[in-house]
mmCIF file of N, CA, C and O in Angstrom:
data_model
loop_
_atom_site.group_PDB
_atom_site.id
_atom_site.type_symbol
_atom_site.label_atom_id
_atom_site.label_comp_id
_atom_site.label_asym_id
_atom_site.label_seq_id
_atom_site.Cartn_x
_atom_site.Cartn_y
_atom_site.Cartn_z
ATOM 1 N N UNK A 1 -73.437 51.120 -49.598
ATOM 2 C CA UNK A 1 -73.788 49.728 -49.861
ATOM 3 C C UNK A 1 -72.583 49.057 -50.510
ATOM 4 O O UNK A 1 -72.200 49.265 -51.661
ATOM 5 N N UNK A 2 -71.946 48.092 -49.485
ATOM 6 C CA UNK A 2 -70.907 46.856 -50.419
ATOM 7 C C UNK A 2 -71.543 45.854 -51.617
ATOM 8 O O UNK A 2 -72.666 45.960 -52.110
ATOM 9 N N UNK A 3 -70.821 45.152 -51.849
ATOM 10 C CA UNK A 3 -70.798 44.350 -52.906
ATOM 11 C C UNK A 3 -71.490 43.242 -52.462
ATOM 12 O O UNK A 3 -72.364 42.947 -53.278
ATOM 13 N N UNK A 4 -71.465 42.576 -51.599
ATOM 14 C CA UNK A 4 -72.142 41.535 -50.450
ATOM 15 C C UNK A 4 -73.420 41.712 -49.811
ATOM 16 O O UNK A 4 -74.088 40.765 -49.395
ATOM 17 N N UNK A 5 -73.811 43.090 -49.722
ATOM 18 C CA UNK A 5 -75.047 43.818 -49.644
ATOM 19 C C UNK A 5 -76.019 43.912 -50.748
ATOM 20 O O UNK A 5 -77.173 43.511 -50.597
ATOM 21 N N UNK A 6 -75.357 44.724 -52.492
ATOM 22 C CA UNK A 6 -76.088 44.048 -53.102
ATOM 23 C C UNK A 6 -76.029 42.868 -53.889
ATOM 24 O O UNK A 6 -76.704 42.852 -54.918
ATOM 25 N N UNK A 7 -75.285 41.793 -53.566
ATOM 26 C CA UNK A 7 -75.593 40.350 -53.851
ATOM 27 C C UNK A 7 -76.233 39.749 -53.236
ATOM 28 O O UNK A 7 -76.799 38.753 -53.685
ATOM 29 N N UNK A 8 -76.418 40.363 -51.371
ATOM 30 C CA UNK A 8 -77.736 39.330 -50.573
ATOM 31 C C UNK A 8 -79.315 39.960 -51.213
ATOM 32 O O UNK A 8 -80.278 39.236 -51.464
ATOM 33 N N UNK A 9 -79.280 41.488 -51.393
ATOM 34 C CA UNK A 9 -80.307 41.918 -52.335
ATOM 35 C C UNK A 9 -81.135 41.220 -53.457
ATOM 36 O O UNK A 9 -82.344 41.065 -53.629
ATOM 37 N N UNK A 10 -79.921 40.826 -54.219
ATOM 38 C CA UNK A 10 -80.156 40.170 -55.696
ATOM 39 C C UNK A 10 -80.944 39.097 -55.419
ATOM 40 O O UNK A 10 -82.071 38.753 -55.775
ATOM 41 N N UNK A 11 -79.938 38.550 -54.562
ATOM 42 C CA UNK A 11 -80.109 37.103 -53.891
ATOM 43 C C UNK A 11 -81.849 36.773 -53.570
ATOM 44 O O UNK A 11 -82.655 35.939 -53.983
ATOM 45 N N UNK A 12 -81.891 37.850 -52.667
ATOM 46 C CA UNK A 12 -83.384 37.892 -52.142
ATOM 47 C C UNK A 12 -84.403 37.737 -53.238
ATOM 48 O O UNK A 12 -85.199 36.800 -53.301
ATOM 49 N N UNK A 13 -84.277 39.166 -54.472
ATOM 50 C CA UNK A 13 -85.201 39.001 -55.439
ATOM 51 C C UNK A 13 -85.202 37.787 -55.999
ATOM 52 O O UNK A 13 -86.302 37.268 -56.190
ATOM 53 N N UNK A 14 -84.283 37.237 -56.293
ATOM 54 C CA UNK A 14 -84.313 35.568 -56.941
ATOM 55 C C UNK A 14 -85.199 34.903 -56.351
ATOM 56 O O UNK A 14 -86.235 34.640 -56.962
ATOM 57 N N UNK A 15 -84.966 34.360 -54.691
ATOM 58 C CA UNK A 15 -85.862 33.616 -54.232
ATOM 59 C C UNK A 15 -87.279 34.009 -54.252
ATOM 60 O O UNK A 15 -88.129 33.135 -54.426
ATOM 61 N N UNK A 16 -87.619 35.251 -54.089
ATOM 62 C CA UNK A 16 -88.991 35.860 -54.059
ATOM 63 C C UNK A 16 -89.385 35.423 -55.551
ATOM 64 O O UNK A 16 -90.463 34.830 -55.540
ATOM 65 N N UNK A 17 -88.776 35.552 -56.946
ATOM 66 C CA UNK A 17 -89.189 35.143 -57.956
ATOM 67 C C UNK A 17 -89.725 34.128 -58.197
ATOM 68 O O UNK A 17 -90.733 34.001 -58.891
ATOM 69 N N UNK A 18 -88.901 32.971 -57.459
ATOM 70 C CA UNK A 18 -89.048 31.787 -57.613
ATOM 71 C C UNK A 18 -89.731 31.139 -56.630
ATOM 72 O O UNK A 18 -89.205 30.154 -56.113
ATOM 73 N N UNK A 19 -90.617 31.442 -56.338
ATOM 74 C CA UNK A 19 -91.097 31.085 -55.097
ATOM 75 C C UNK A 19 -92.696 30.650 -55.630
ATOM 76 O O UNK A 19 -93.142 29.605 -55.155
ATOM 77 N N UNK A 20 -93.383 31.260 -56.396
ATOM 78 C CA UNK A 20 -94.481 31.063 -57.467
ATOM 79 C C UNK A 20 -94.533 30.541 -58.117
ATOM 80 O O UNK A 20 -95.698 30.241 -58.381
ATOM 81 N N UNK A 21 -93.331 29.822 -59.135
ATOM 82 C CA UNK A 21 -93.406 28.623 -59.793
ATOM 83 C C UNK A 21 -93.103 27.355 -59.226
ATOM 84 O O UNK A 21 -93.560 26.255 -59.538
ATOM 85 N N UNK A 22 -91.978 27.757 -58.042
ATOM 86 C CA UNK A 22 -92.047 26.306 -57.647
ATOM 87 C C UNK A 22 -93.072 25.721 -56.480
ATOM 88 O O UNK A 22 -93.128 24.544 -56.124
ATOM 89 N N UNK A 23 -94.009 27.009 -55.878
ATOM 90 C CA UNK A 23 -94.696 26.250 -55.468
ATOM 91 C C UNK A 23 -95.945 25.993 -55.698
ATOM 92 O O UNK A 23 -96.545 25.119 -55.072
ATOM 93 N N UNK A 24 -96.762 27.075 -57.075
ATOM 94 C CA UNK A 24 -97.731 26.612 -57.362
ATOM 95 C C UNK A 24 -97.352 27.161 -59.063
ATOM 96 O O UNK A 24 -97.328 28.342 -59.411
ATOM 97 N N UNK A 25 -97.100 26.054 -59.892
ATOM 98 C CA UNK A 25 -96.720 26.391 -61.046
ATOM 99 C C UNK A 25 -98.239 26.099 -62.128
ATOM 100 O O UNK A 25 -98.151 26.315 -63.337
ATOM 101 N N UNK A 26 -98.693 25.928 -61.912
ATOM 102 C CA UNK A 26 -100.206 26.438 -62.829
ATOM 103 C C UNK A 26 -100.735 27.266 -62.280
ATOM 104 O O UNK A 26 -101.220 28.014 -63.130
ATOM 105 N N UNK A 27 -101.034 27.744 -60.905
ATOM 106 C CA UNK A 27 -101.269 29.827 -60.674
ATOM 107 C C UNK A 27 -100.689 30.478 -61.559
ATOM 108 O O UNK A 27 -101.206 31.241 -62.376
ATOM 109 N N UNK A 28 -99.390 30.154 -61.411
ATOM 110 C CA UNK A 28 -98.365 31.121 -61.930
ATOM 111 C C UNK A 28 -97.916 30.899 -63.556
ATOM 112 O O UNK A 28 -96.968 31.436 -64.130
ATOM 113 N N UNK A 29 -98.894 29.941 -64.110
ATOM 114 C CA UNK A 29 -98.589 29.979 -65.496
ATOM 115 C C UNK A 29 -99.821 30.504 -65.791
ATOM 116 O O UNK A 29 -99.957 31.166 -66.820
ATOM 117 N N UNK A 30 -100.652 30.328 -65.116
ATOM 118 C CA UNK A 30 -102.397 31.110 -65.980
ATOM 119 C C UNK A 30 -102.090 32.738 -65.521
ATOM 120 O O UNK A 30 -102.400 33.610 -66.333
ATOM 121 N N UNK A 31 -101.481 33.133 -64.216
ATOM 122 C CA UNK A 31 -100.977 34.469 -64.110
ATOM 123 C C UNK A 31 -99.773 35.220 -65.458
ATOM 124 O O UNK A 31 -99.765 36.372 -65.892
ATOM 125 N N UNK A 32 -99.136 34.391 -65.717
ATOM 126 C CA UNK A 32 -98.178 34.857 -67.264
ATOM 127 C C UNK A 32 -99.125 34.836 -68.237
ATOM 128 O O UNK A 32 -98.947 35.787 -68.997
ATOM 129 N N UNK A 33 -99.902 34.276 -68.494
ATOM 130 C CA UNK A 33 -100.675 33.976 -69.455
ATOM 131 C C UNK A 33 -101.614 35.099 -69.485
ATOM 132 O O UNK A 33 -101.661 35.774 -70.513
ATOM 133 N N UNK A 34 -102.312 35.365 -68.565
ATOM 134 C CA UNK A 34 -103.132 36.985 -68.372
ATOM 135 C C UNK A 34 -101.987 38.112 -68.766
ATOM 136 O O UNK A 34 -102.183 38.930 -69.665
ATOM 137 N N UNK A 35 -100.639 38.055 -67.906
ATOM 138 C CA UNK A 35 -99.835 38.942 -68.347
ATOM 139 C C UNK A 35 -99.819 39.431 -69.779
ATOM 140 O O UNK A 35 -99.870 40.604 -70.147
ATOM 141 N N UNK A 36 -99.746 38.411 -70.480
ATOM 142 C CA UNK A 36 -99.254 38.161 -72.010
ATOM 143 C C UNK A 36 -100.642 38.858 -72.807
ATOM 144 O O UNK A 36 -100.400 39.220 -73.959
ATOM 145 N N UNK A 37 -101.843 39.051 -72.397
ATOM 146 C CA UNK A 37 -102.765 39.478 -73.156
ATOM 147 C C UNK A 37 -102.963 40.957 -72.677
ATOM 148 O O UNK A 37 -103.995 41.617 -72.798
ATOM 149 N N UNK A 38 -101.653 41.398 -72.047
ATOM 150 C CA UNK A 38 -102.608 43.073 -70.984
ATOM 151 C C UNK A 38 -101.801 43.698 -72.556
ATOM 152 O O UNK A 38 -101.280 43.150 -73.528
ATOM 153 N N UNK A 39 -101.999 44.800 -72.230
ATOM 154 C CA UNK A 39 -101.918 46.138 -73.154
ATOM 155 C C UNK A 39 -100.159 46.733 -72.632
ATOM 156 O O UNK A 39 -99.796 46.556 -71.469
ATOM 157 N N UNK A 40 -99.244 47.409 -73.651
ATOM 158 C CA UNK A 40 -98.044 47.802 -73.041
ATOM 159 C C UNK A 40 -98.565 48.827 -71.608
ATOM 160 O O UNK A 40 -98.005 48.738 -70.515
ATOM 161 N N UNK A 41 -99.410 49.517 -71.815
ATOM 162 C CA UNK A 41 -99.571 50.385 -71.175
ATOM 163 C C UNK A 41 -99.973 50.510 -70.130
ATOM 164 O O UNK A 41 -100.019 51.565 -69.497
ATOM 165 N N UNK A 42 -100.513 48.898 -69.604
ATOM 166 C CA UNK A 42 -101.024 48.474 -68.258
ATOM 167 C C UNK A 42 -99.760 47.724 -67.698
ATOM 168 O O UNK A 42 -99.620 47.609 -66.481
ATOM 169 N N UNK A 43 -98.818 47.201 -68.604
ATOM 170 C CA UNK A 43 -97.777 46.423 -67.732
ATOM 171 C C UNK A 43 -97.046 47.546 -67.569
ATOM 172 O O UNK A 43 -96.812 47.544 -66.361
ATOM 173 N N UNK A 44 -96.520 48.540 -68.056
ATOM 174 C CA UNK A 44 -95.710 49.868 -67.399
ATOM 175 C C UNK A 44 -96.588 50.256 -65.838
ATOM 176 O O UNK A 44 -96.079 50.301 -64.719
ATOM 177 N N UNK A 45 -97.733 50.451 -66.130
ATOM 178 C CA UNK A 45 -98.114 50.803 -65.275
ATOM 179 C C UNK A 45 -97.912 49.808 -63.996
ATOM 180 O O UNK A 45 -97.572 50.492 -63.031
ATOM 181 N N UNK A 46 -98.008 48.403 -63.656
ATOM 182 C CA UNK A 46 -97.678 47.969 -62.861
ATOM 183 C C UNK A 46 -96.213 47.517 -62.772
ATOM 184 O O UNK A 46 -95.768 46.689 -61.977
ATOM 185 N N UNK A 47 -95.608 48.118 -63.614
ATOM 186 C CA UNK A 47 -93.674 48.276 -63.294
ATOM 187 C C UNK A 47 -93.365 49.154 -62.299
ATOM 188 O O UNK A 47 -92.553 48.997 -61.387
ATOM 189 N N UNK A 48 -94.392 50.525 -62.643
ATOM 190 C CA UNK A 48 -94.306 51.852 -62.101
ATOM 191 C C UNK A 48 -94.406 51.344 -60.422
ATOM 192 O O UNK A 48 -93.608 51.432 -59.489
ATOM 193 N N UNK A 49 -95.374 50.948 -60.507
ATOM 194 C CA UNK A 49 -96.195 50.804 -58.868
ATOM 195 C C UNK A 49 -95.226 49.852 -58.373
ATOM 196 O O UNK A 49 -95.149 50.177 -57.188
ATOM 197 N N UNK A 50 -94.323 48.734 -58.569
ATOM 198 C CA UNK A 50 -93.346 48.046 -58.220
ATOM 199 C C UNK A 50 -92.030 48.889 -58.462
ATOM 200 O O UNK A 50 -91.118 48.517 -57.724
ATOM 201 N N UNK A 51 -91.789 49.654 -59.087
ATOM 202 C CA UNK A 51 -90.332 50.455 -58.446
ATOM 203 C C UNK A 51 -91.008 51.745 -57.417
ATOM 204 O O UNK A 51 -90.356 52.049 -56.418
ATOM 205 N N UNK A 52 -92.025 52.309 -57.639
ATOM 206 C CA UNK A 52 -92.293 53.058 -56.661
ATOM 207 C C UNK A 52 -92.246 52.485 -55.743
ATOM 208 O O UNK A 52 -91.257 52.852 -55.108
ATOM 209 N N UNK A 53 -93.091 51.286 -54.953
ATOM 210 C CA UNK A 53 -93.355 50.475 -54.354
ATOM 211 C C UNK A 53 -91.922 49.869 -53.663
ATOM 212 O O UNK A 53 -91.982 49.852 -52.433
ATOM 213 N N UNK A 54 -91.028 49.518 -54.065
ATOM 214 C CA UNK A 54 -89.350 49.387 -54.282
ATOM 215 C C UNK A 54 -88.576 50.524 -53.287
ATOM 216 O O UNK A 54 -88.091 50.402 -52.162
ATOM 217 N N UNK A 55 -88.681 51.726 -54.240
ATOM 218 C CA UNK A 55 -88.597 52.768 -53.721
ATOM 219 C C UNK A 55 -88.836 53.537 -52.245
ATOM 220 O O UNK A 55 -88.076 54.332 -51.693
ATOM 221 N N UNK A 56 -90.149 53.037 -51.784
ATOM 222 C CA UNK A 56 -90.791 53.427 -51.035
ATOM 223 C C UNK A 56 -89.928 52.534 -49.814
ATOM 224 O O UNK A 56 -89.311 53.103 -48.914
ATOM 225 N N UNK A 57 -90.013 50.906 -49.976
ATOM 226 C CA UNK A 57 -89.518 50.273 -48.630
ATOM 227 C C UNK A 57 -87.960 50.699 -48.476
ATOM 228 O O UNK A 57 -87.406 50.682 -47.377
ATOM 229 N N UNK A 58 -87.161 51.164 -49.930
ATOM 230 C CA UNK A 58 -86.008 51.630 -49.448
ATOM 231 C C UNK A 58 -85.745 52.652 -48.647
ATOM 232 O O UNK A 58 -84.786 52.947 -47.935
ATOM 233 N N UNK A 59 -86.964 53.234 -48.937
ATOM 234 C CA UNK A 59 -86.831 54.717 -48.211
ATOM 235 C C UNK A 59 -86.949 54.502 -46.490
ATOM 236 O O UNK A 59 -86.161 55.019 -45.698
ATOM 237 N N UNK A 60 -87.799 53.859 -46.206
ATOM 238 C CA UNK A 60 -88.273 53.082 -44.865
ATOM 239 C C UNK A 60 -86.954 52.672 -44.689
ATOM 240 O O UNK A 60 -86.452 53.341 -43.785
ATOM 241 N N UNK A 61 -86.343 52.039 -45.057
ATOM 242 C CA UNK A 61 -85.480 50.890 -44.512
ATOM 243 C C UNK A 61 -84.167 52.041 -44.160
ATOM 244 O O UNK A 61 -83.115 51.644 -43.661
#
């Protein structure tokens, strides 16, 4: 993997980030807002399942 490879990468996650606030930004503030009341131990857990998850399409790809 070049340098240009992972900057279109990066690139990608950015837009995917941003894609929830700018197009429905009260979903996505009552969704932070649930975030903000979970337990450490439930947001690891859905870190886990998003790098596994991560993991998994790299493996595919």
């Amino acid at each position: 993997m070049d340098g240009s490879t992972f900057l279109a990468a990066l690139g990608l996650a950015f837009i995917l980030e941003g894609l929830m606030p700018f197009i429905a930004p009260g979903a996505w503030r009552q969704a932070f807002s649930q975030l903000l009341r979970m337990q450490d131990g439930q947001i690891r857990f859905f870190g886990l399942l998003a790098v596994g998850g991560g993991l998994l399409l790299l493996w595919l790809a």
